[in-house]
Amino acid sequence: MKLYIIRHGETKLNALGRLQGWTDEPLNQNGKDLAIITGEALKEIPFDLVITSPLKRARETGELTVAASEKNFGRKIPIIEDRRIMEFNWGCWEGLGCLENNFEVPDPNYNIFYTDAFHYQGSPDGESVADVMERTADFFNELIANPDYQDKTILIATHGCALRAMLNPLYENRDSFWQEHVPYNCAVTIIDVQNGQAKITAKDKIYYDESLCFDHYKVIDK
């Protein structure tokens, strides 16, 4: 099994520096362009399946990323949705500004989300990072143990926090949740799975101009 795990492309709320979570925001034009560029770079990959978060920005990213592969191989790639790989749920804080120049989050401990994410609790009606780690681990462990997928190549379209939570057990430095930065939009991590054992072979790979990368982690005043 080979997995290509991609963070969604940019959205309007990303560009505005606002918490997005479960808010069902579509890709903006830049987000679509990044997904298309990424897809062109991966057009020789014979994807068998796309598994996506049901949120629009992830599904659109999955569809656009495999479009070139579909054309190249002359076949339609099935897409299935899984709620376990949705983004961190910010609850009543969804849509609030979260950068230094627009900060609106009513949480004096907000920076813990970046500095000590494993212990971040979130809003009263949202999730903790531990919740996201639990549901994404359930998804990932079930996936790599599925006998029907052992010879498949799968694109997984998900979100920044969900991606880091899902792959934390595979990182060399598991004590660093964010791995020094939030995954860039349309960054791809490649996983090889052999006999139920998963290994990262490429981490946070981008296929577009690096000057277009935006690092949320570095702009927060920690």
XYZ file of N, CA and C in Angstrom:
666
model
N 0.841 -1.187 0.000
C 0.000 0.000 0.000
C 0.881 1.244 0.000
N 0.477 2.205 -0.820
C 1.167 3.496 -0.799
C 0.123 4.582 -0.584
N 0.412 5.475 0.347
C -0.503 6.551 0.695
C 0.122 7.899 0.378
N -0.657 8.761 -0.253
C -0.279 10.152 -0.485
C -1.254 10.991 0.334
N -0.759 11.605 1.390
C -1.623 12.336 2.312
C -1.412 13.828 2.098
N -2.475 14.513 1.686
C -2.365 15.914 1.281
C -3.227 16.807 2.168
N -2.669 17.940 2.554
C -3.479 18.966 3.195
C -4.202 19.736 2.088
N -5.413 20.170 2.382
C -6.217 20.882 1.389
C -5.543 22.166 0.899
N -6.013 22.679 -0.230
C -5.541 23.954 -0.755
C -6.100 25.132 0.035
N -5.656 26.316 -0.331
C -6.033 27.525 0.413
C -7.511 27.866 0.241
N -8.080 28.448 1.304
C -9.445 28.959 1.289
C -9.424 30.446 1.648
N -10.582 31.072 1.533
C -10.696 32.483 1.912
C -10.351 32.680 3.386
N -10.837 31.782 4.248
C -10.551 31.922 5.678
C -9.076 31.710 5.979
N -8.414 30.801 5.253
C -6.958 30.669 5.383
C -6.289 32.000 5.081
N -6.663 32.590 3.947
C -6.026 33.825 3.494
C -6.279 34.979 4.465
N -7.428 34.952 5.138
C -7.772 36.012 6.088
C -7.212 35.753 7.483
N -6.628 34.578 7.716
C -6.092 34.251 9.028
C -7.171 34.036 10.066
N -8.192 33.243 9.712
C -9.297 32.964 10.626
C -9.422 31.466 10.884
N -9.868 31.121 12.094
C -10.046 29.716 12.446
C -11.093 29.088 11.533
N -10.795 27.910 11.040
C -11.663 27.298 10.040
C -12.326 26.017 10.552
N -11.527 25.088 11.057
C -12.099 23.898 11.668
C -13.140 23.192 10.820
N -14.347 23.068 11.380
C -15.428 22.379 10.677
C -16.241 23.315 9.785
N -15.910 24.606 9.747
C -16.576 25.515 8.820
C -16.350 25.008 7.403
N -17.429 24.870 6.636
C -17.333 24.195 5.335
C -17.042 25.189 4.217
N -15.822 25.676 4.225
C -15.360 26.690 3.276
C -14.765 26.022 2.032
N -15.164 26.465 0.821
C -14.559 25.903 -0.392
C -13.173 26.489 -0.643
N -12.460 25.913 -1.583
C -11.167 26.460 -1.990
C -11.357 27.809 -2.662
N -10.399 28.725 -2.450
C -10.366 29.927 -3.280
C -9.591 29.602 -4.559
N -9.423 30.587 -5.433
C -8.778 30.282 -6.714
C -7.334 29.848 -6.527
N -6.641 30.478 -5.594
C -5.265 30.060 -5.329
C -5.220 28.618 -4.845
N -6.169 28.251 -3.984
C -6.236 26.883 -3.495
C -6.474 25.889 -4.616
N -7.348 26.242 -5.543
C -7.593 25.375 -6.701
C -6.338 25.249 -7.556
N -5.662 26.381 -7.765
C -4.447 26.363 -8.589
C -3.372 25.472 -7.972
N -3.199 25.556 -6.647
C -2.186 24.734 -5.980
C -2.506 23.248 -6.117
N -3.788 22.906 -6.007
C -4.189 21.501 -6.143
C -3.962 21.005 -7.569
N -4.248 21.846 -8.549
C -4.042 21.459 -9.951
C -2.557 21.265 -10.241
N -1.717 22.192 -9.760
C -0.265 22.064 -9.953
C 0.240 20.774 -9.313
N -0.241 20.511 -8.106
C 0.163 19.288 -7.406
C -0.282 18.054 -8.181
N -1.498 18.098 -8.686
C -2.003 16.977 -9.467
C -1.206 16.720 -10.726
N -0.788 17.783 -11.396
C 0.033 17.614 -12.605
C 1.350 16.930 -12.268
N 1.909 17.272 -11.110
C 3.171 16.649 -10.695
C 2.992 15.172 -10.356
N 1.763 14.793 -10.005
C 1.482 13.416 -9.603
C 0.710 12.632 -10.666
N 0.665 13.137 -11.883
C -0.189 12.507 -12.899
C 0.256 11.108 -13.298
N 1.513 10.765 -13.026
C 1.988 9.411 -13.345
C 1.703 8.415 -12.223
N 1.111 8.891 -11.143
C 0.780 8.001 -10.024
C -0.568 7.332 -10.311
N -0.624 6.017 -10.342
C -1.879 5.309 -10.660
C -2.781 5.176 -9.432
N -3.370 6.276 -9.022
C -4.230 6.245 -7.840
C -5.410 5.291 -8.047
N -5.715 4.534 -7.011
C -6.858 3.621 -7.033
C -8.066 4.187 -6.307
N -7.822 5.110 -5.391
C -8.888 5.573 -4.516
C -8.505 6.906 -3.902
N -9.510 7.742 -3.654
C -9.348 8.953 -2.848
C -10.209 8.795 -1.598
N -9.599 9.004 -0.447
C -10.350 9.084 0.806
C -10.228 10.520 1.287
N -11.351 11.157 1.536
C -11.329 12.574 1.868
C -12.184 12.894 3.085
N -11.784 13.919 3.795
C -12.677 14.559 4.750
C -13.907 15.030 3.977
N -15.095 15.019 4.586
C -16.284 15.481 3.870
C -16.360 16.993 3.679
N -15.459 17.752 4.290
C -15.485 19.203 4.124
C -15.074 19.586 2.704
N -15.724 20.610 2.162
C -15.560 20.968 0.749
C -14.106 21.180 0.357
N -13.351 21.872 1.189
C -11.989 22.218 0.803
C -11.118 20.977 0.634
N -11.379 19.945 1.425
C -10.619 18.700 1.292
C -11.093 17.907 0.083
N -12.404 17.780 -0.080
C -12.923 17.010 -1.219
C -12.508 17.646 -2.542
N -12.625 18.969 -2.641
C -12.207 19.650 -3.873
C -10.727 19.421 -4.143
N -9.913 19.467 -3.097
C -8.475 19.224 -3.260
C -8.234 17.812 -3.776
N -8.925 16.841 -3.212
C -8.782 15.466 -3.675
C -9.175 15.312 -5.131
N -10.297 15.892 -5.504
C -10.782 15.785 -6.882
C -9.817 16.437 -7.866
N -9.351 17.641 -7.537
C -8.446 18.357 -8.442
C -7.080 17.686 -8.522
N -6.629 17.113 -7.418
C -5.303 16.497 -7.395
C -5.247 15.239 -8.253
N -6.316 14.459 -8.281
C -6.279 13.217 -9.072
C -6.791 13.395 -10.493
N -7.251 14.594 -10.848
C -7.823 14.795 -12.182
C -6.821 14.478 -13.286
N -5.567 14.891 -13.124
C -4.556 14.630 -14.157
C -4.241 13.142 -14.249
N -4.232 12.458 -13.117
C -4.013 11.009 -13.112
C -5.170 10.293 -13.796
N -6.397 10.744 -13.524
C -7.568 10.153 -14.180
C -7.468 10.286 -15.696
N -7.072 11.471 -16.159
C -6.933 11.703 -17.595
C -5.806 10.861 -18.173
N -4.697 10.789 -17.460
C -3.525 10.059 -17.936
C -3.799 8.564 -18.074
N -4.528 8.001 -17.110
C -4.789 6.561 -17.115
C -6.161 6.200 -17.683
N -6.953 7.220 -18.022
C -8.240 6.971 -18.663
C -9.247 6.250 -17.792
N -9.285 6.598 -16.525
C -10.250 5.941 -15.638
C -10.677 6.884 -14.519
N -11.896 6.699 -14.063
C -12.427 7.504 -12.972
C -12.004 6.897 -11.645
N -11.481 7.732 -10.759
C -11.008 7.259 -9.460
C -12.110 7.473 -8.425
N -12.538 6.417 -7.743
C -13.610 6.570 -6.748
C -13.172 7.415 -5.557
N -14.138 8.119 -4.990
C -13.891 8.971 -3.825
C -14.843 8.567 -2.713
N -14.294 8.350 -1.527
C -15.132 8.093 -0.360
C -14.787 9.103 0.728
N -15.773 9.429 1.552
C -15.593 10.404 2.620
C -15.511 9.706 3.975
N -14.731 10.292 4.868
C -14.602 9.746 6.219
C -14.495 10.899 7.210
N -15.447 10.997 8.112
C -15.496 12.106 9.066
C -14.348 12.070 10.066
N -13.709 10.934 10.219
C -12.624 10.830 11.193
C -11.403 11.650 10.807
N -11.307 12.069 9.537
C -10.162 12.883 9.126
C -10.558 14.340 8.881
N -11.679 14.753 9.484
C -12.038 16.168 9.472
C -11.061 16.955 10.341
N -11.100 18.278 10.160
C -10.196 19.147 10.907
C -10.618 19.271 12.376
N -9.716 19.804 13.176
C -9.990 20.168 14.573
C -11.237 21.041 14.619
N -12.168 20.708 15.502
C -13.418 21.453 15.622
C -13.260 22.586 16.636
N -13.318 23.819 16.142
C -13.159 24.980 17.022
C -14.464 25.397 17.692
N -15.572 24.743 17.393
C -16.836 25.060 18.044
C -17.237 26.513 17.863
N -17.574 27.182 18.982
C -18.062 28.565 18.927
C -16.983 29.561 18.522
N -15.735 29.123 18.403
C -14.657 30.023 17.980
C -14.404 29.973 16.472
N -15.176 29.168 15.760
C -14.997 29.082 14.309
C -15.128 30.471 13.676
N -14.224 30.777 12.766
C -14.276 32.025 12.021
C -13.592 33.206 12.682
N -13.112 33.043 13.915
C -12.456 34.154 14.612
C -11.037 34.365 14.098
N -10.601 35.622 14.103
C -9.241 35.943 13.701
C -8.235 35.320 14.644
N -7.141 34.795 14.078
C -6.177 34.075 14.921
C -4.732 34.489 14.666
N -4.528 35.588 13.948
C -3.181 36.098 13.733
C -2.962 37.340 14.591
N -1.734 37.796 14.658
C -1.412 38.936 15.523
C -2.173 40.193 15.130
N -2.439 40.361 13.840
C -3.071 41.606 13.387
C -4.594 41.551 13.400
N -5.185 40.401 13.762
C -6.652 40.309 13.784
C -7.153 39.403 14.913
N -6.393 39.283 15.979
C -6.654 38.243 16.983
C -7.965 38.476 17.729
N -8.843 37.456 17.721
C -10.157 37.552 18.361
C -10.478 36.360 19.263
N -9.598 35.394 19.361
C -9.908 34.164 20.098
C -9.922 34.450 21.606
N -11.046 34.201 22.295
C -11.148 34.525 23.731
C -10.528 33.441 24.612
N -9.274 33.152 24.357
C -8.595 32.085 25.090
C -7.179 32.526 25.422
N -6.891 32.797 26.696
C -5.529 33.216 27.065
C -4.490 32.126 26.826
N -4.958 30.887 26.639
C -4.044 29.765 26.410
C -3.993 29.336 24.947
N -4.476 30.189 24.046
C -4.542 29.802 22.628
C -3.195 29.358 22.077
N -2.118 30.023 22.476
C -0.805 29.684 21.915
C -0.361 28.263 22.249
N -0.999 27.655 23.252
C -0.682 26.257 23.559
C -1.000 25.366 22.362
N -1.957 25.788 21.544
C -2.284 25.024 20.332
C -1.051 24.849 19.453
N -0.132 25.809 19.510
C 1.095 25.737 18.712
C 2.305 25.285 19.523
N 2.347 25.643 20.800
C 3.549 25.345 21.586
C 3.483 24.012 22.326
N 2.273 23.555 22.646
C 2.098 22.291 23.378
C 0.756 21.681 22.991
N 0.604 21.417 21.698
C -0.696 21.022 21.146
C -1.290 19.790 21.807
N -0.451 18.871 22.240
C -0.956 17.637 22.851
C -1.874 17.917 24.041
N -1.691 19.069 24.695
C -2.474 19.393 25.887
C -3.488 20.515 25.641
N -3.736 20.854 24.380
C -4.664 21.951 24.098
C -6.106 21.454 24.141
N -6.963 22.213 24.838
C -8.345 21.782 25.065
C -9.361 22.399 24.107
N -9.092 23.588 23.569
C -10.027 24.197 22.637
C -11.210 24.860 23.311
N -12.248 25.157 22.519
C -13.416 25.880 23.014
C -14.319 24.953 23.826
N -15.250 25.534 24.599
C -16.132 24.700 25.433
C -16.954 23.691 24.639
N -17.329 24.030 23.406
C -18.155 23.118 22.604
C -17.386 22.533 21.421
N -16.061 22.630 21.464
C -15.241 22.081 20.384
C -14.508 20.831 20.821
N -13.330 20.616 20.239
C -12.540 19.429 20.517
C -11.245 19.785 21.232
N -10.603 18.768 21.761
C -9.209 18.861 22.174
C -8.362 18.215 21.088
N -7.073 18.522 21.071
C -6.183 17.867 20.116
C -6.148 16.362 20.380
N -6.279 15.975 21.639
C -6.325 14.544 21.971
C -7.501 13.858 21.285
N -8.633 14.561 21.167
C -9.787 14.002 20.454
C -9.445 13.730 18.993
N -8.754 14.683 18.369
C -8.388 14.535 16.957
C -7.398 13.391 16.783
N -6.460 13.277 17.711
C -5.493 12.185 17.633
C -6.186 10.831 17.746
N -7.198 10.754 18.590
C -7.903 9.479 18.772
C -8.656 9.074 17.509
N -9.414 10.010 16.925
C -10.216 9.624 15.756
C -9.369 9.409 14.510
N -8.299 10.186 14.341
C -7.447 9.966 13.167
C -6.636 8.681 13.304
N -6.242 8.332 14.524
C -5.537 7.060 14.737
C -6.450 5.888 14.421
N -7.708 5.993 14.813
C -8.682 4.945 14.510
C -8.810 4.762 12.997
N -8.893 5.879 12.278
C -8.968 5.828 10.814
C -7.726 5.180 10.215
N -6.558 5.653 10.615
C -5.310 5.209 9.995
C -5.038 3.734 10.278
N -5.236 3.324 11.510
C -4.964 1.929 11.862
C -5.918 0.976 11.148
N -7.161 1.387 11.024
C -8.130 0.574 10.280
C -7.740 0.486 8.804
N -7.299 1.611 8.245
C -6.927 1.652 6.832
C -5.764 0.722 6.520
N -4.679 0.833 7.275
C -3.488 0.055 6.923
C -3.655 -1.434 7.219
N -4.677 -1.785 8.019
C -4.942 -3.195 8.302
C -5.955 -3.808 7.338
N -6.553 -2.979 6.481
C -7.601 -3.456 5.571
C -6.997 -4.320 4.467
N -7.332 -5.601 4.399
C -6.731 -6.475 3.387
C -7.088 -6.088 1.957
N -8.205 -5.396 1.770
C -8.616 -4.999 0.421
C -7.748 -3.885 -0.157
N -6.979 -3.207 0.694
C -6.198 -2.055 0.249
C -4.698 -2.324 0.187
N -4.269 -3.528 0.454
C -2.835 -3.782 0.610
C -2.024 -3.519 -0.653
N -2.640 -3.640 -1.830
C -1.913 -3.387 -3.079
C -2.372 -2.100 -3.750
N -3.007 -1.209 -2.996
C -3.593 0.002 -3.563
C -2.710 1.231 -3.335
N -2.922 2.210 -4.209
C -2.309 3.531 -4.066
C -3.435 4.515 -3.794
N -3.381 5.176 -2.653
C -4.518 5.948 -2.160
C -4.106 7.383 -1.855
N -4.910 8.334 -2.322
C -4.747 9.738 -1.934
C -5.687 10.018 -0.774
N -5.166 10.603 0.290
C -5.972 10.991 1.443
C -5.952 12.510 1.535
N -7.113 13.136 1.401
C -7.222 14.596 1.443
C -7.778 15.012 2.802
N -6.974 15.734 3.557
C -7.355 16.065 4.926
C -6.925 17.491 5.272
N -6.604 17.741 6.525
C -6.397 19.088 7.051
C -5.124 19.138 7.891
N -4.680 20.349 8.212
C -3.396 20.515 8.880
C -3.271 19.815 10.216
N -4.181 20.108 11.147
C -4.112 19.487 12.469
C -4.405 17.993 12.377
N -5.388 17.617 11.574
C -5.734 16.203 11.422
C -4.571 15.409 10.849
N -3.867 16.002 9.882
C -2.719 15.325 9.272
C -1.609 15.108 10.294
N -1.277 16.155 11.048
C -0.219 16.025 12.051
C -0.615 15.013 13.134
N -1.875 15.025 13.539
C -2.339 14.078 14.551
C -2.254 12.646 14.039
N -2.701 12.434 12.818
C -2.702 11.105 12.223
C -1.307 10.514 12.104
N -0.348 11.348 11.710
C 0.990 10.852 11.412
C 1.967 10.970 12.577
N 1.512 11.517 13.705
C 2.433 11.694 14.833
C 3.197 10.426 15.211
N 2.555 9.252 15.243
C 3.310 8.039 15.611
C 4.422 7.678 14.631
N 4.387 8.253 13.420
C 5.381 7.908 12.403
C 6.543 8.896 12.335
N 6.410 10.051 12.967
C 7.471 11.052 12.900
C 8.660 10.644 13.763
N 9.849 11.047 13.347
C 11.050 10.753 14.135
C 10.991 11.435 15.496
N 10.549 12.694 15.502
C 10.408 13.427 16.760
C 8.928 13.516 17.114
N 8.444 12.540 17.843
C 7.024 12.491 18.177
C 6.640 13.529 19.219
N 7.622 14.127 19.892
C 7.326 15.144 20.899
C 6.940 16.478 20.272
N 7.218 16.642 18.995
C 6.880 17.874 18.283
C 5.612 17.642 17.466
N 4.486 18.139 17.962
C 3.229 17.907 17.248
C 3.261 18.510 15.851
N 3.651 19.788 15.757
C 3.570 20.491 14.477
C 4.781 20.257 13.579
N 5.814 19.596 14.074
C 6.994 19.335 13.246
C 7.581 20.636 12.690
N 7.586 21.665 13.534
C 8.156 22.992 13.241
C 7.244 23.898 12.418
N 6.235 23.366 11.767
C 5.300 24.248 11.055
C 4.012 23.500 10.730
N 2.937 24.272 10.588
C 1.691 23.719 10.076
C 1.949 23.246 8.648
N 1.433 22.085 8.249
C 1.643 21.664 6.855
C 1.166 22.742 5.884
N 1.950 22.992 4.868
C 1.560 23.987 3.873
C 0.356 23.484 3.075
N -0.406 24.421 2.515
C -1.511 24.020 1.655
C -1.004 23.138 0.518
N -1.664 22.013 0.323
C -1.333 21.023 -0.718
C 0.031 20.358 -0.521
N 0.589 20.432 0.688
C 1.792 19.651 0.986
C 1.414 18.174 1.049
N 2.305 17.323 0.540
C 2.034 15.888 0.437
C 3.060 15.101 1.253
N 2.575 14.203 2.080
C 3.433 13.238 2.768
C 3.147 11.858 2.189
N 4.207 11.139 1.847
C 4.068 9.831 1.203
C 4.423 8.740 2.206
N 3.569 7.739 2.285
C 3.717 6.647 3.246
C 3.755 5.314 2.501
N 4.722 4.483 2.816
C 4.746 3.096 2.352
C 4.264 2.197 3.480
N 3.386 1.270 3.148
C 2.880 0.321 4.137
C 3.208 -1.091 3.674
N 3.960 -1.803 4.486
C 4.326 -3.191 4.201
C 4.021 -4.041 5.431
N 3.216 -5.078 5.230
C 2.878 -5.996 6.327
C 2.328 -5.265 7.547
N 1.495 -4.271 7.275
C 0.859 -3.540 8.352
C 1.722 -2.503 9.035
N 2.953 -2.318 8.544
C 3.875 -1.333 9.116
C 4.008 -0.139 8.173
N 3.756 1.046 8.699
C 3.787 2.260 7.889
C 5.080 3.033 8.112
N 5.616 3.593 7.025
C 6.860 4.362 7.098
C 6.767 5.570 6.175
N 7.161 6.737 6.694
C 7.187 7.951 5.877
C 8.382 7.902 4.933
N 8.132 8.105 3.642
C 9.223 8.163 2.664
C 9.437 9.574 2.119
N 8.451 10.442 2.271
C 8.596 11.858 1.903
C 7.656 12.655 2.801
N 8.148 13.764 3.331
C 7.388 14.529 4.320
C 7.149 15.957 3.841
N 5.883 16.376 3.854
C 5.505 17.767 3.556
C 6.077 18.243 2.223
N 5.989 17.416 1.215
C 6.551 17.756 -0.095
C 5.597 18.685 -0.833
N 6.140 19.767 -1.384
C 5.320 20.665 -2.194
C 5.813 20.642 -3.633
N 4.892 20.912 -4.538
C 5.186 20.816 -5.967
C 4.993 22.163 -6.662
N 4.942 23.234 -5.879
C 4.783 24.577 -6.429
C 5.868 25.478 -5.845
N 5.909 26.725 -6.268
C 6.926 27.685 -5.841
C 6.901 27.858 -4.317
N 8.033 27.639 -3.663
C 8.103 27.727 -2.202
C 7.736 29.109 -1.674
N 7.865 30.130 -2.496
C 7.528 31.482 -2.039
C 6.035 31.624 -1.748
N 5.227 30.682 -2.218
C 3.784 30.718 -1.993
C 3.379 30.045 -0.684
N 4.345 29.434 0.007
C 4.050 28.756 1.271
C 3.793 29.777 2.374
N 2.774 29.523 3.184
C 2.481 30.378 4.329
C 2.570 29.536 5.590
N 3.416 29.944 6.510
C 3.662 29.181 7.730
C 2.947 29.836 8.906
N 1.778 29.314 9.273
C 1.008 29.879 10.381
C 1.778 29.806 11.692
N 2.541 28.754 11.871
C 3.245 28.547 13.137
C 4.202 29.699 13.425
N 4.888 30.193 12.409
C 5.903 31.224 12.622
C 5.321 32.612 12.829
N 4.067 32.844 12.416
C 3.526 34.190 12.573
C 2.820 34.378 13.914
N 2.618 33.299 14.660
C 2.008 33.427 15.982
C 3.063 33.899 16.982
N 2.692 34.866 17.813
C 3.598 35.351 18.856
C 3.585 34.356 20.011
N 4.604 33.501 20.064
C 4.667 32.475 21.098
C 5.411 32.973 22.329
